[in-house]
C-alpha cells in the first residue's frame, strides 16, 4: 500500500506524570505513516484528491500544543483517533518520541498502529 508520511514533526506541550513536568513545556516528536492510494492524485495532479499532509500536520500541531496529558500513550492514542476520524485514512502508524526524558537515551516513547473501525 502507498503511504503519505510526516517525519519528525516537533511540537511542545505539557506532558508527564511528575509535578515538575506539569509546570513546563517539553518537545515531543511525531513520525506518522498513513495508508493512501497514490494513483488518483497522481492521475489528477489535484490536491483535493490527496491526503493533505500539511492539513494533518496543522491539526496535530494545534491539538498537541494545547494538550496536557500525563502519559505518552494517551497523547499518541488521541493523535491516531484524530487522524482516523477527521481525515480519509484507514490505517495509521504513529511513533511518539519524548526527547531527552530519560538520561542516557536520545528519546523514549510509543509506537502505535491503528485502523479505522468498520
Ligand atoms: N510507558 C510510559 N512510561 C513512562 C511515562 C509514560 O508516559 N509512559 N512517563 C514517564 C515520565 O513522565 C517521564 O517521561 C519523565 O522523565 C515515566 N515513564
PDB file of C-alpha atoms and ligand atoms in Angstrom:
ATOM      1  CA  UNK A   1       0.000   0.000   0.000  1.00  0.00           C
ATOM      2  CA  UNK A   2       1.191   3.519  -0.754  1.00  0.00           C
ATOM      3  CA  UNK A   3       1.826   5.846   2.173  1.00  0.00           C
ATOM      4  CA  UNK A   4       1.727   9.516   2.993  1.00  0.00           C
ATOM      5  CA  UNK A   5       4.164  10.306   5.805  1.00  0.00           C
ATOM      6  CA  UNK A   6       5.024  13.097   8.200  1.00  0.00           C
ATOM      7  CA  UNK A   7       8.545  12.810   9.622  1.00  0.00           C
ATOM      8  CA  UNK A   8       9.932  14.424  12.778  1.00  0.00           C
ATOM      9  CA  UNK A   9       7.066  16.820  13.485  1.00  0.00           C
ATOM     10  CA  UNK A  10       8.256  18.537  16.683  1.00  0.00           C
ATOM     11  CA  UNK A  11       5.669  20.111  18.983  1.00  0.00           C
ATOM     12  CA  UNK A  12       5.975  21.499  22.512  1.00  0.00           C
ATOM     13  CA  UNK A  13       3.347  20.577  25.089  1.00  0.00           C
ATOM     14  CA  UNK A  14       2.696  19.759  28.744  1.00  0.00           C
ATOM     15  CA  UNK A  15       3.385  16.000  29.081  1.00  0.00           C
ATOM     16  CA  UNK A  16       4.468  13.865  32.008  1.00  0.00           C
ATOM     17  CA  UNK A  17       3.439  12.294  35.295  1.00  0.00           C
ATOM     18  CA  UNK A  18       5.696  14.216  37.688  1.00  0.00           C
ATOM     19  CA  UNK A  19       4.841  17.513  39.387  1.00  0.00           C
ATOM     20  CA  UNK A  20       7.763  19.321  37.759  1.00  0.00           C
ATOM     21  CA  UNK A  21       6.599  18.184  34.342  1.00  0.00           C
ATOM     22  CA  UNK A  22       3.193  19.778  34.852  1.00  0.00           C
ATOM     23  CA  UNK A  23       4.880  23.207  35.101  1.00  0.00           C
ATOM     24  CA  UNK A  24       6.938  23.152  31.892  1.00  0.00           C
ATOM     25  CA  UNK A  25       6.536  22.507  28.178  1.00  0.00           C
ATOM     26  CA  UNK A  26       8.576  19.694  26.614  1.00  0.00           C
ATOM     27  CA  UNK A  27       9.163  18.729  22.983  1.00  0.00           C
ATOM     28  CA  UNK A  28       7.639  15.595  21.542  1.00  0.00           C
ATOM     29  CA  UNK A  29       8.352  14.348  18.017  1.00  0.00           C
ATOM     30  CA  UNK A  30       5.813  12.580  15.793  1.00  0.00           C
ATOM     31  CA  UNK A  31       6.643  10.233  12.918  1.00  0.00           C
ATOM     32  CA  UNK A  32       3.487   9.201  11.081  1.00  0.00           C
ATOM     33  CA  UNK A  33       2.733   6.854   8.180  1.00  0.00           C
ATOM     34  CA  UNK A  34      -0.756   6.721   6.667  1.00  0.00           C
ATOM     35  CA  UNK A  35      -2.087   4.331   4.036  1.00  0.00           C
ATOM     36  CA  UNK A  36      -3.099   6.270   0.963  1.00  0.00           C
ATOM     37  CA  UNK A  37      -3.661   5.182  -2.632  1.00  0.00           C
ATOM     38  CA  UNK A  38      -1.425   7.492  -4.627  1.00  0.00           C
ATOM     39  CA  UNK A  39      -2.906   6.656  -8.047  1.00  0.00           C
ATOM     40  CA  UNK A  40      -5.864   9.054  -8.053  1.00  0.00           C
ATOM     41  CA  UNK A  41      -3.914  12.218  -7.058  1.00  0.00           C
ATOM     42  CA  UNK A  42      -1.113  11.189  -9.400  1.00  0.00           C
ATOM     43  CA  UNK A  43      -3.590  10.964 -12.275  1.00  0.00           C
ATOM     44  CA  UNK A  44      -5.410  14.215 -11.500  1.00  0.00           C
ATOM     45  CA  UNK A  45      -2.485  16.236 -10.082  1.00  0.00           C
ATOM     46  CA  UNK A  46      -5.109  17.798  -7.791  1.00  0.00           C
ATOM     47  CA  UNK A  47      -4.535  18.490  -4.075  1.00  0.00           C
ATOM     48  CA  UNK A  48      -8.238  17.759  -3.466  1.00  0.00           C
ATOM     49  CA  UNK A  49      -7.551  14.096  -4.281  1.00  0.00           C
ATOM     50  CA  UNK A  50      -4.689  13.754  -1.808  1.00  0.00           C
ATOM     51  CA  UNK A  51      -4.259  13.092   1.850  1.00  0.00           C
ATOM     52  CA  UNK A  52      -3.043  16.635   2.600  1.00  0.00           C
ATOM     53  CA  UNK A  53      -0.021  16.230   4.919  1.00  0.00           C
ATOM     54  CA  UNK A  54       0.012  19.970   5.625  1.00  0.00           C
ATOM     55  CA  UNK A  55      -3.604  19.955   6.853  1.00  0.00           C
ATOM     56  CA  UNK A  56      -2.943  16.909   9.054  1.00  0.00           C
ATOM     57  CA  UNK A  57       0.236  18.468  10.464  1.00  0.00           C
ATOM     58  CA  UNK A  58      -1.587  21.713  11.282  1.00  0.00           C
ATOM     59  CA  UNK A  59      -4.398  19.867  13.078  1.00  0.00           C
ATOM     60  CA  UNK A  60      -1.892  17.899  15.177  1.00  0.00           C
ATOM     61  CA  UNK A  61       0.208  20.985  15.966  1.00  0.00           C
ATOM     62  CA  UNK A  62      -2.947  22.720  17.276  1.00  0.00           C
ATOM     63  CA  UNK A  63      -4.130  19.673  19.272  1.00  0.00           C
ATOM     64  CA  UNK A  64      -0.817  18.590  20.778  1.00  0.00           C
ATOM     65  CA  UNK A  65       0.237  22.167  21.535  1.00  0.00           C
ATOM     66  CA  UNK A  66      -2.842  22.631  23.735  1.00  0.00           C
ATOM     67  CA  UNK A  67      -2.767  19.153  25.294  1.00  0.00           C
ATOM     68  CA  UNK A  68      -1.791  18.375  28.901  1.00  0.00           C
ATOM     69  CA  UNK A  69      -1.783  14.567  29.178  1.00  0.00           C
ATOM     70  CA  UNK A  70       0.276  12.595  31.687  1.00  0.00           C
ATOM     71  CA  UNK A  71       1.217   9.577  29.587  1.00  0.00           C
ATOM     72  CA  UNK A  72       2.668   9.471  26.095  1.00  0.00           C
ATOM     73  CA  UNK A  73       0.325   6.516  25.483  1.00  0.00           C
ATOM     74  CA  UNK A  74      -2.716   8.755  25.940  1.00  0.00           C
ATOM     75  CA  UNK A  75      -1.417  11.516  23.682  1.00  0.00           C
ATOM     76  CA  UNK A  76      -0.418   9.051  20.946  1.00  0.00           C
ATOM     77  CA  UNK A  77      -3.821   7.318  21.064  1.00  0.00           C
ATOM     78  CA  UNK A  78      -5.645  10.637  20.741  1.00  0.00           C
ATOM     79  CA  UNK A  79      -3.488  11.682  17.781  1.00  0.00           C
ATOM     80  CA  UNK A  80      -4.297   8.408  15.994  1.00  0.00           C
ATOM     81  CA  UNK A  81      -8.007   8.912  16.673  1.00  0.00           C
ATOM     82  CA  UNK A  82      -7.922  12.409  15.160  1.00  0.00           C
ATOM     83  CA  UNK A  83      -6.180  11.144  12.021  1.00  0.00           C
ATOM     84  CA  UNK A  84      -8.626   8.246  11.547  1.00  0.00           C
ATOM     85  CA  UNK A  85     -11.797  10.192  12.389  1.00  0.00           C
ATOM     86  CA  UNK A  86     -11.119  13.514  10.648  1.00  0.00           C
ATOM     87  CA  UNK A  87      -9.164  12.511   7.552  1.00  0.00           C
ATOM     88  CA  UNK A  88      -9.626   9.868   4.847  1.00  0.00           C
ATOM     89  CA  UNK A  89      -7.202   7.446   6.490  1.00  0.00           C
ATOM     90  CA  UNK A  90      -7.996   3.773   7.139  1.00  0.00           C
ATOM     91  CA  UNK A  91      -4.667   2.795   8.728  1.00  0.00           C
ATOM     92  CA  UNK A  92      -2.063   4.800  10.604  1.00  0.00           C
ATOM     93  CA  UNK A  93       1.294   4.019  12.211  1.00  0.00           C
ATOM     94  CA  UNK A  94       2.412   6.665  14.679  1.00  0.00           C
ATOM     95  CA  UNK A  95       5.646   6.925  16.664  1.00  0.00           C
ATOM     96  CA  UNK A  96       5.669   9.451  19.502  1.00  0.00           C
ATOM     97  CA  UNK A  97       9.135  10.257  20.887  1.00  0.00           C
ATOM     98  CA  UNK A  98       9.666  12.135  24.130  1.00  0.00           C
ATOM     99  CA  UNK A  99      13.107  13.606  23.600  1.00  0.00           C
ATOM    100  CA  UNK A 100      15.571  13.681  26.500  1.00  0.00           C
ATOM    101  CA  UNK A 101      13.072  12.268  29.016  1.00  0.00           C
ATOM    102  CA  UNK A 102      15.453   9.561  30.239  1.00  0.00           C
ATOM    103  CA  UNK A 103      19.117  10.271  30.943  1.00  0.00           C
ATOM    104  CA  UNK A 104      21.300   8.323  28.537  1.00  0.00           C
ATOM    105  CA  UNK A 105      18.531   7.819  25.970  1.00  0.00           C
ATOM    106  CA  UNK A 106      18.042  10.109  22.977  1.00  0.00           C
ATOM    107  CA  UNK A 107      14.297   9.542  23.176  1.00  0.00           C
ATOM    108  CA  UNK A 108      11.646   7.252  24.667  1.00  0.00           C
ATOM    109  CA  UNK A 109       8.038   6.775  23.671  1.00  0.00           C
ATOM    110  CA  UNK A 110       5.492   4.597  21.944  1.00  0.00           C
ATOM    111  CA  UNK A 111       4.653   3.236  18.510  1.00  0.00           C
ATOM    112  CA  UNK A 112       1.004   2.572  17.653  1.00  0.00           C
ATOM    113  CA  UNK A 113      -0.687   1.004  14.652  1.00  0.00           C
ATOM    114  CA  UNK A 114      -4.424   1.659  14.397  1.00  0.00           C
ATOM    115  CA  UNK A 115      -7.101   1.020  11.792  1.00  0.00           C
ATOM    116  CA  UNK A 116     -10.452   2.710  11.385  1.00  0.00           C
ATOM    117  CA  UNK A 117     -13.334   0.738  12.875  1.00  0.00           C
ATOM    118  CA  UNK A 118     -15.567  -0.738  10.153  1.00  0.00           C
TER     119      UNK A 118
HETATM  120  N1  LIG B   1       5.242   3.940  29.361  1.00  0.00           N
HETATM  121  C1  LIG B   1       5.475   5.155  29.935  1.00  0.00           C
HETATM  122  N2  LIG B   1       6.415   5.273  30.897  1.00  0.00           N
HETATM  123  C2  LIG B   1       6.653   6.476  31.428  1.00  0.00           C
HETATM  124  C3  LIG B   1       5.938   7.609  31.040  1.00  0.00           C
HETATM  125  C4  LIG B   1       4.948   7.456  30.031  1.00  0.00           C
HETATM  126  O1  LIG B   1       4.257   8.421  29.618  1.00  0.00           O
HETATM  127  N3  LIG B   1       4.741   6.218  29.510  1.00  0.00           N
HETATM  128  N4  LIG B   1       6.232   8.831  31.581  1.00  0.00           N
HETATM  129  C5  LIG B   1       7.184   8.981  32.474  1.00  0.00           C
HETATM  130  C6  LIG B   1       7.578  10.323  32.950  1.00  0.00           C
HETATM  131  O2  LIG B   1       6.659  11.328  32.638  1.00  0.00           O
HETATM  132  C7  LIG B   1       8.963  10.586  32.343  1.00  0.00           C
HETATM  133  O3  LIG B   1       8.860  10.794  30.941  1.00  0.00           O
HETATM  134  C8  LIG B   1       9.690  11.731  32.970  1.00  0.00           C
HETATM  135  O4  LIG B   1      11.062  11.661  32.643  1.00  0.00           O
HETATM  136  C9  LIG B   1       7.942   7.849  33.028  1.00  0.00           C
HETATM  137  N5  LIG B   1       7.617   6.596  32.380  1.00  0.00           N
END
